[in-house]
């Protein structure tokens, strides 16, 4: 029996993907071994990684002028490697901060030298994307970094700015959930463990001309140009995670691609937000136009009921609803692999709970 999994990450994976991986685990392609046990330089593995990249390019309409790199270290390591690779000379990277992850990103840049916050909504509790004017970006800017979907705060950009400097986006919790135009960005990156596959894999999509900025004197395994030139095989990659991500991409194509996912994700989010807004017992603090469709935090009218809510939810197979330790309350993460039926089950439970204790 599979439970309803609202985990923020590592998060739910599509059941058919896990079933396929299970069926192939001991004996993949009648080779008598699993994918985990073959060389990353063998042709069968090269076929896996090439197919994964091709399917991703198809799903996201990624033009040839962008490199796709499979690497490791999580999105957090990218907070630093971005700086190492793309900040030249006296340039400074700029940040718009609409939540906890964007704040961490700028702090990591500052550890290495410089990181400038152009606008932040921290003062008002990260309940919105701060107002900003792209004309305010200084001339010495290396790039502008944004987090289109803030996983902890449930705050999402409602439009993507067009800029004169490279735009870099941490799309860890929104990649593949809605149609985007890659051409709006110079670089996207994401930890895999939400909408891509298992933890241990990090995805970079970067305009190839930017790779000219990568200096030679940084560790090779962190150097975007070298990773690209080695076709993501500079050293041993997270091969099983890449295989599973490939299965997720195949599953997404079978579902009708990102457009179909976006439509379903809109319906899921609408169902949950209407349940929250239609009640005096539940509350979501985010300004409506900036509400995330992937991560929906909410509080109960009486916080002392939180443990009971979580306990009873879990008994009904509704898992991982506890909010992030920083923000408290509840949070439902409803990524691509979370079915509409899971959101229905959550909403039914919330209504029953309110009737009993509200
Ligand atoms: N950025 C965002 C938007 C995230 O949601 C997360 C993880 N929840 C991270 C960065 C950090 O990712 P990782 O654990 O892969 O370093």
GROMACS .gro file of C-alpha atoms and ligand atoms in nm:
model
  374
    1UNK     CA    1   0.000   0.000   0.000
    2UNK     CA    2   0.133   0.346  -0.092
    3UNK     CA    3   0.054   0.633   0.142
    4UNK     CA    4  -0.020   0.993   0.048
    5UNK     CA    5   0.322   1.154   0.061
    6UNK     CA    6   0.344   1.532   0.108
    7UNK     CA    7   0.716   1.538   0.183
    8UNK     CA    8   0.906   1.851   0.074
    9UNK     CA    9   1.204   1.644  -0.029
   10UNK     CA   10   1.322   1.382  -0.072
   11UNK     CA   11   0.969   1.362  -0.201
   12UNK     CA   12   0.717   1.128  -0.360
   13UNK     CA   13   0.827   0.948  -0.676
   14UNK     CA   14   0.575   0.819  -0.930
   15UNK     CA   15   0.466   0.467  -0.832
   16UNK     CA   16   0.510   0.329  -1.188
   17UNK     CA   17   0.870   0.452  -1.181
   18UNK     CA   18   0.943   0.271  -0.857
   19UNK     CA   19   0.773  -0.042  -0.986
   20UNK     CA   20   0.984  -0.038  -1.300
   21UNK     CA   21   1.302   0.015  -1.098
   22UNK     CA   22   1.198  -0.267  -0.868
   23UNK     CA   23   1.131  -0.504  -1.157
   24UNK     CA   24   1.469  -0.420  -1.308
   25UNK     CA   25   1.668  -0.404  -0.988
   26UNK     CA   26   1.838  -0.742  -0.986
   27UNK     CA   27   1.848  -0.808  -1.354
   28UNK     CA   28   1.855  -0.500  -1.573
   29UNK     CA   29   1.811  -0.557  -1.948
   30UNK     CA   30   1.875  -0.930  -1.891
   31UNK     CA   31   2.235  -0.853  -1.798
   32UNK     CA   32   2.217  -1.029  -1.462
   33UNK     CA   33   2.325  -0.711  -1.280
   34UNK     CA   34   2.160  -0.391  -1.161
   35UNK     CA   35   2.227  -0.046  -1.302
   36UNK     CA   36   2.412   0.031  -0.977
   37UNK     CA   37   2.667  -0.234  -1.057
   38UNK     CA   38   2.785  -0.133  -1.403
   39UNK     CA   39   3.061   0.103  -1.509
   40UNK     CA   40   2.957   0.459  -1.576
   41UNK     CA   41   3.179   0.441  -1.883
   42UNK     CA   42   3.009   0.134  -2.028
   43UNK     CA   43   2.790   0.175  -2.333
   44UNK     CA   44   2.472   0.066  -2.150
   45UNK     CA   45   2.519   0.344  -1.897
   46UNK     CA   46   2.608   0.596  -2.167
   47UNK     CA   47   2.279   0.503  -2.332
   48UNK     CA   48   2.096   0.578  -2.004
   49UNK     CA   49   2.251   0.920  -1.952
   50UNK     CA   50   2.213   1.023  -2.316
   51UNK     CA   51   1.847   0.919  -2.320
   52UNK     CA   52   1.784   1.102  -1.991
   53UNK     CA   53   1.931   1.420  -2.136
   54UNK     CA   54   1.741   1.386  -2.463
   55UNK     CA   55   1.411   1.331  -2.281
   56UNK     CA   56   1.475   1.627  -2.053
   57UNK     CA   57   1.556   1.846  -2.352
   58UNK     CA   58   1.229   1.736  -2.510
   59UNK     CA   59   1.026   1.795  -2.193
   60UNK     CA   60   1.164   2.143  -2.132
   61UNK     CA   61   1.230   2.243  -2.495
   62UNK     CA   62   1.596   2.307  -2.414
   63UNK     CA   63   1.775   2.455  -2.717
   64UNK     CA   64   2.115   2.334  -2.827
   65UNK     CA   65   2.284   2.650  -2.704
   66UNK     CA   66   2.231   2.526  -2.347
   67UNK     CA   67   2.442   2.259  -2.179
   68UNK     CA   68   2.273   2.000  -1.958
   69UNK     CA   69   2.497   1.877  -1.677
   70UNK     CA   70   2.428   1.603  -1.425
   71UNK     CA   71   2.635   1.660  -1.114
   72UNK     CA   72   2.628   1.618  -0.735
   73UNK     CA   73   2.641   1.814  -0.411
   74UNK     CA   74   2.281   1.932  -0.405
   75UNK     CA   75   2.144   2.275  -0.482
   76UNK     CA   76   2.332   2.406  -0.178
   77UNK     CA   77   2.671   2.339  -0.332
   78UNK     CA   78   2.559   2.540  -0.634
   79UNK     CA   79   2.514   2.843  -0.409
   80UNK     CA   80   2.897   2.842  -0.395
   81UNK     CA   81   2.993   2.692  -0.732
   82UNK     CA   82   2.792   2.957  -0.912
   83UNK     CA   83   3.020   3.213  -0.759
   84UNK     CA   84   3.338   3.019  -0.833
   85UNK     CA   85   3.242   2.972  -1.197
   86UNK     CA   86   3.062   3.286  -1.296
   87UNK     CA   87   3.184   3.582  -1.091
   88UNK     CA   88   3.477   3.741  -1.268
   89UNK     CA   89   3.716   4.004  -1.130
   90UNK     CA   90   3.542   4.270  -0.923
   91UNK     CA   91   3.191   4.175  -1.026
   92UNK     CA   92   2.924   4.115  -0.763
   93UNK     CA   93   2.633   3.871  -0.788
   94UNK     CA   94   2.290   4.012  -0.708
   95UNK     CA   95   1.999   3.842  -0.535
   96UNK     CA   96   1.628   3.886  -0.499
   97UNK     CA   97   1.532   3.710  -0.180
   98UNK     CA   98   1.179   3.582  -0.130
   99UNK     CA   99   1.248   3.302   0.115
  100UNK     CA  100   1.490   3.096   0.317
  101UNK     CA  101   1.673   2.932   0.027
  102UNK     CA  102   1.747   3.256  -0.155
  103UNK     CA  103   1.879   3.395   0.172
  104UNK     CA  104   2.109   3.097   0.213
  105UNK     CA  105   2.225   3.138  -0.146
  106UNK     CA  106   2.340   3.496  -0.090
  107UNK     CA  107   2.505   3.405   0.240
  108UNK     CA  108   2.711   3.137   0.066
  109UNK     CA  109   2.819   3.388  -0.199
  110UNK     CA  110   2.923   3.628   0.075
  111UNK     CA  111   3.142   3.358   0.228
  112UNK     CA  112   3.336   3.352  -0.096
  113UNK     CA  113   3.354   3.726  -0.143
  114UNK     CA  114   3.049   3.930  -0.237
  115UNK     CA  115   2.674   3.889  -0.258
  116UNK     CA  116   2.432   4.181  -0.285
  117UNK     CA  117   2.066   4.170  -0.190
  118UNK     CA  118   1.876   4.388  -0.434
  119UNK     CA  119   1.541   4.327  -0.268
  120UNK     CA  120   1.415   4.101   0.009
  121UNK     CA  121   1.076   4.027   0.162
  122UNK     CA  122   1.229   3.899   0.485
  123UNK     CA  123   1.110   4.199   0.690
  124UNK     CA  124   0.750   4.110   0.615
  125UNK     CA  125   0.803   3.741   0.687
  126UNK     CA  126   0.868   3.615   0.331
  127UNK     CA  127   0.500   3.626   0.239
  128UNK     CA  128   0.561   3.773  -0.104
  129UNK     CA  129   0.819   3.836  -0.374
  130UNK     CA  130   0.968   4.179  -0.295
  131UNK     CA  131   0.917   4.466  -0.535
  132UNK     CA  132   1.220   4.525  -0.750
  133UNK     CA  133   1.314   4.727  -1.050
  134UNK     CA  134   1.545   4.562  -1.300
  135UNK     CA  135   1.682   4.905  -1.390
  136UNK     CA  136   1.835   4.914  -1.039
  137UNK     CA  137   2.075   4.630  -1.115
  138UNK     CA  138   2.422   4.788  -1.093
  139UNK     CA  139   2.664   4.776  -1.385
  140UNK     CA  140   2.911   4.559  -1.197
  141UNK     CA  141   2.655   4.281  -1.151
  142UNK     CA  142   2.778   3.930  -1.237
  143UNK     CA  143   2.425   3.789  -1.250
  144UNK     CA  144   2.089   3.812  -1.083
  145UNK     CA  145   1.990   3.508  -0.877
  146UNK     CA  146   1.629   3.425  -0.801
  147UNK     CA  147   1.438   3.136  -0.645
  148UNK     CA  148   1.120   3.110  -0.854
  149UNK     CA  149   0.963   2.883  -0.594
  150UNK     CA  150   1.063   2.906  -0.229
  151UNK     CA  151   1.004   2.560  -0.085
  152UNK     CA  152   0.981   2.653   0.284
  153UNK     CA  153   0.778   2.972   0.255
  154UNK     CA  154   0.555   2.865  -0.033
  155UNK     CA  155   0.625   3.186  -0.224
  156UNK     CA  156   0.658   3.184  -0.604
  157UNK     CA  157   0.741   3.448  -0.865
  158UNK     CA  158   0.439   3.542  -1.075
  159UNK     CA  159   0.655   3.655  -1.366
  160UNK     CA  160   1.017   3.626  -1.470
  161UNK     CA  161   1.199   3.957  -1.519
  162UNK     CA  162   1.391   4.026  -1.836
  163UNK     CA  163   1.735   4.163  -1.770
  164UNK     CA  164   2.056   4.292  -1.914
  165UNK     CA  165   2.261   4.062  -1.687
  166UNK     CA  166   2.242   3.681  -1.677
  167UNK     CA  167   1.945   3.549  -1.482
  168UNK     CA  168   2.017   3.242  -1.270
  169UNK     CA  169   1.738   3.050  -1.103
  170UNK     CA  170   1.730   2.785  -0.833
  171UNK     CA  171   1.439   2.576  -0.959
  172UNK     CA  172   1.484   2.289  -0.712
  173UNK     CA  173   1.118   2.281  -0.618
  174UNK     CA  174   0.954   2.398  -0.938
  175UNK     CA  175   1.141   2.236  -1.228
  176UNK     CA  176   0.916   2.037  -1.461
  177UNK     CA  177   0.603   2.149  -1.275
  178UNK     CA  178   0.503   2.417  -1.525
  179UNK     CA  179   0.596   2.528  -1.873
  180UNK     CA  180   0.878   2.781  -1.874
  181UNK     CA  181   1.075   2.947  -2.152
  182UNK     CA  182   1.437   2.848  -2.103
  183UNK     CA  183   1.542   3.149  -2.306
  184UNK     CA  184   1.438   3.371  -2.014
  185UNK     CA  185   1.727   3.228  -1.812
  186UNK     CA  186   2.103   3.202  -1.845
  187UNK     CA  187   2.116   2.916  -1.600
  188UNK     CA  188   1.879   2.691  -1.408
  189UNK     CA  189   1.979   2.446  -1.140
  190UNK     CA  190   1.799   2.202  -0.916
  191UNK     CA  191   1.855   1.935  -0.657
  192UNK     CA  192   1.680   1.627  -0.792
  193UNK     CA  193   1.491   1.512  -0.487
  194UNK     CA  194   1.159   1.685  -0.556
  195UNK     CA  195   1.047   1.676  -0.917
  196UNK     CA  196   1.333   1.490  -1.085
  197UNK     CA  197   1.429   1.176  -0.894
  198UNK     CA  198   1.614   1.063  -0.584
  199UNK     CA  199   1.856   1.275  -0.381
  200UNK     CA  200   2.221   1.268  -0.478
  201UNK     CA  201   2.178   1.415  -0.823
  202UNK     CA  202   2.194   1.784  -0.915
  203UNK     CA  203   2.092   1.920  -1.252
  204UNK     CA  204   2.240   2.223  -1.426
  205UNK     CA  205   2.110   2.380  -1.745
  206UNK     CA  206   2.342   2.656  -1.854
  207UNK     CA  207   2.388   2.868  -2.166
  208UNK     CA  208   2.705   2.746  -2.328
  209UNK     CA  209   2.850   3.093  -2.387
  210UNK     CA  210   2.854   3.150  -2.009
  211UNK     CA  211   3.094   2.858  -1.972
  212UNK     CA  212   3.365   3.083  -2.112
  213UNK     CA  213   3.365   3.258  -1.773
  214UNK     CA  214   3.469   2.945  -1.579
  215UNK     CA  215   3.822   2.996  -1.443
  216UNK     CA  216   4.082   2.722  -1.456
  217UNK     CA  217   4.190   2.743  -1.094
  218UNK     CA  218   3.884   2.596  -0.922
  219UNK     CA  219   3.836   2.228  -0.837
  220UNK     CA  220   3.775   2.036  -1.159
  221UNK     CA  221   3.469   1.853  -1.026
  222UNK     CA  222   3.304   2.191  -0.960
  223UNK     CA  223   3.405   2.350  -1.289
  224UNK     CA  224   3.103   2.382  -1.518
  225UNK     CA  225   3.312   2.396  -1.834
  226UNK     CA  226   3.504   2.082  -1.744
  227UNK     CA  227   3.186   1.900  -1.640
  228UNK     CA  228   3.031   1.993  -1.973
  229UNK     CA  229   3.336   1.890  -2.173
  230UNK     CA  230   3.341   1.556  -1.992
  231UNK     CA  231   2.968   1.510  -2.066
  232UNK     CA  232   2.895   1.488  -1.690
  233UNK     CA  233   3.143   1.201  -1.656
  234UNK     CA  234   3.445   1.381  -1.517
  235UNK     CA  235   3.431   1.138  -1.227
  236UNK     CA  236   3.181   0.872  -1.121
  237UNK     CA  237   2.833   1.024  -1.138
  238UNK     CA  238   2.535   0.928  -0.923
  239UNK     CA  239   2.453   0.661  -1.176
  240UNK     CA  240   2.149   0.503  -1.014
  241UNK     CA  241   1.993   0.844  -0.950
  242UNK     CA  242   2.047   0.935  -1.316
  243UNK     CA  243   1.880   0.608  -1.420
  244UNK     CA  244   1.581   0.684  -1.194
  245UNK     CA  245   1.560   1.043  -1.318
  246UNK     CA  246   1.552   0.899  -1.669
  247UNK     CA  247   1.255   0.682  -1.569
  248UNK     CA  248   1.082   0.990  -1.424
  249UNK     CA  249   1.137   1.177  -1.753
  250UNK     CA  250   0.987   0.884  -1.948
  251UNK     CA  251   0.691   0.883  -1.711
  252UNK     CA  252   0.643   1.258  -1.758
  253UNK     CA  253   0.642   1.218  -2.135
  254UNK     CA  254   0.381   0.941  -2.097
  255UNK     CA  255   0.167   1.174  -1.884
  256UNK     CA  256   0.157   1.430  -2.165
  257UNK     CA  257   0.466   1.630  -2.069
  258UNK     CA  258   0.508   1.945  -1.866
  259UNK     CA  259   0.198   2.115  -2.006
  260UNK     CA  260  -0.022   1.830  -1.878
  261UNK     CA  261   0.157   1.841  -1.543
  262UNK     CA  262   0.103   2.214  -1.515
  263UNK     CA  263  -0.272   2.172  -1.572
  264UNK     CA  264  -0.292   1.901  -1.309
  265UNK     CA  265  -0.075   2.097  -1.065
  266UNK     CA  266  -0.303   2.400  -1.106
  267UNK     CA  267  -0.604   2.185  -1.016
  268UNK     CA  268  -0.431   2.029  -0.716
  269UNK     CA  269  -0.320   2.367  -0.580
  270UNK     CA  270  -0.661   2.522  -0.639
  271UNK     CA  271  -0.832   2.243  -0.449
  272UNK     CA  272  -0.610   2.286  -0.148
  273UNK     CA  273  -0.609   2.667  -0.146
  274UNK     CA  274  -0.987   2.678  -0.170
  275UNK     CA  275  -1.014   2.444   0.126
  276UNK     CA  276  -0.779   2.670   0.323
  277UNK     CA  277  -0.941   2.998   0.217
  278UNK     CA  278  -1.292   2.862   0.266
  279UNK     CA  279  -1.230   2.795   0.634
  280UNK     CA  280  -1.163   3.012   0.937
  281UNK     CA  281  -0.968   2.730   1.093
  282UNK     CA  282  -0.687   2.704   0.834
  283UNK     CA  283  -0.471   2.989   0.713
  284UNK     CA  284  -0.209   3.046   0.445
  285UNK     CA  285  -0.012   3.371   0.496
  286UNK     CA  286   0.121   3.421   0.143
  287UNK     CA  287  -0.004   3.708  -0.072
  288UNK     CA  288  -0.235   3.546  -0.324
  289UNK     CA  289  -0.052   3.636  -0.643
  290UNK     CA  290   0.270   3.484  -0.506
  291UNK     CA  291   0.130   3.156  -0.381
  292UNK     CA  292   0.329   2.847  -0.469
  293UNK     CA  293   0.164   2.559  -0.650
  294UNK     CA  294   0.418   2.311  -0.521
  295UNK     CA  295   0.456   2.387  -0.150
  296UNK     CA  296   0.154   2.503   0.044
  297UNK     CA  297   0.216   2.601   0.404
  298UNK     CA  298  -0.080   2.646   0.637
  299UNK     CA  299  -0.146   2.695   1.005
  300UNK     CA  300  -0.432   2.582   1.229
  301UNK     CA  301  -0.630   2.838   1.429
  302UNK     CA  302  -0.497   2.677   1.746
  303UNK     CA  303  -0.131   2.581   1.720
  304UNK     CA  304  -0.167   2.349   2.020
  305UNK     CA  305  -0.369   2.119   1.792
  306UNK     CA  306  -0.072   2.073   1.554
  307UNK     CA  307   0.055   1.747   1.707
  308UNK     CA  308  -0.294   1.596   1.707
  309UNK     CA  309  -0.349   1.703   1.345
  310UNK     CA  310  -0.026   1.539   1.239
  311UNK     CA  311  -0.090   1.224   1.439
  312UNK     CA  312  -0.440   1.175   1.301
  313UNK     CA  313  -0.330   1.260   0.947
  314UNK     CA  314  -0.059   0.999   0.966
  315UNK     CA  315  -0.309   0.737   1.086
  316UNK     CA  316  -0.502   0.804   0.765
  317UNK     CA  317  -0.192   0.761   0.554
  318UNK     CA  318  -0.130   1.135   0.502
  319UNK     CA  319   0.243   1.167   0.559
  320UNK     CA  320   0.500   1.444   0.609
  321UNK     CA  321   0.266   1.739   0.663
  322UNK     CA  322   0.473   1.898   0.938
  323UNK     CA  323   0.593   2.243   0.833
  324UNK     CA  324   0.964   2.319   0.808
  325UNK     CA  325   1.126   2.367   1.147
  326UNK     CA  326   1.189   2.733   1.062
  327UNK     CA  327   0.827   2.823   0.988
  328UNK     CA  328   0.629   2.571   1.196
  329UNK     CA  329   0.267   2.484   1.122
  330UNK     CA  330   0.193   2.252   0.832
  331UNK     CA  331   0.310   2.227   0.476
  332UNK     CA  332   0.180   2.011   0.195
  333UNK     CA  333   0.425   1.963  -0.090
  334UNK     CA  334   0.234   1.853  -0.395
  335UNK     CA  335   0.495   1.788  -0.661
  336UNK     CA  336   0.427   1.615  -0.994
  337UNK     CA  337   0.427   1.267  -0.843
  338UNK     CA  338   0.158   1.351  -0.585
  339UNK     CA  339  -0.174   1.248  -0.740
  340UNK     CA  340  -0.490   1.459  -0.735
  341UNK     CA  341  -0.647   1.187  -0.519
  342UNK     CA  342  -0.388   1.255  -0.247
  343UNK     CA  343  -0.487   1.622  -0.235
  344UNK     CA  344  -0.854   1.518  -0.219
  345UNK     CA  345  -0.775   1.284   0.070
  346UNK     CA  346  -0.594   1.569   0.249
  347UNK     CA  347  -0.878   1.815   0.197
  348UNK     CA  348  -1.134   1.560   0.325
  349UNK     CA  349  -0.922   1.497   0.630
  350UNK     CA  350  -0.880   1.871   0.696
  351UNK     CA  351  -1.256   1.921   0.681
  352UNK     CA  352  -1.323   1.633   0.917
  353UNK     CA  353  -1.060   1.757   1.158
  354UNK     CA  354  -1.206   2.107   1.157
  355UNK     CA  355  -1.555   1.972   1.223
  356UNK     CA  356  -1.430   1.779   1.521
  357UNK     CA  357  -1.191   2.028   1.677
  358UNK     CA  358  -1.253   2.365   1.512
  359LIG     N1  359   1.696   2.544  -0.291
  359LIG     C1  360   1.567   2.511  -0.277
  359LIG     C2  361   1.463   2.596  -0.344
  359LIG     C3  362   1.532   2.399  -0.201
  359LIG     O1  363   1.404   2.367  -0.186
  359LIG     C4  364   1.633   2.322  -0.141
  359LIG     C5  365   1.603   2.198  -0.060
  359LIG     N2  366   1.483   2.189   0.000
  359LIG     C6  367   1.764   2.361  -0.155
  359LIG     C7  368   1.793   2.470  -0.233
  359LIG     C8  369   1.877   2.284  -0.094
  359LIG     O2  370   1.890   2.168  -0.167
  359LIG     P1  371   1.996   2.055  -0.134
  359LIG     O3  372   1.951   1.988  -0.011
  359LIG     O4  373   1.989   1.968  -0.256
  359LIG     O5  374   2.128   2.120  -0.118
   0.00000   0.00000   0.00000
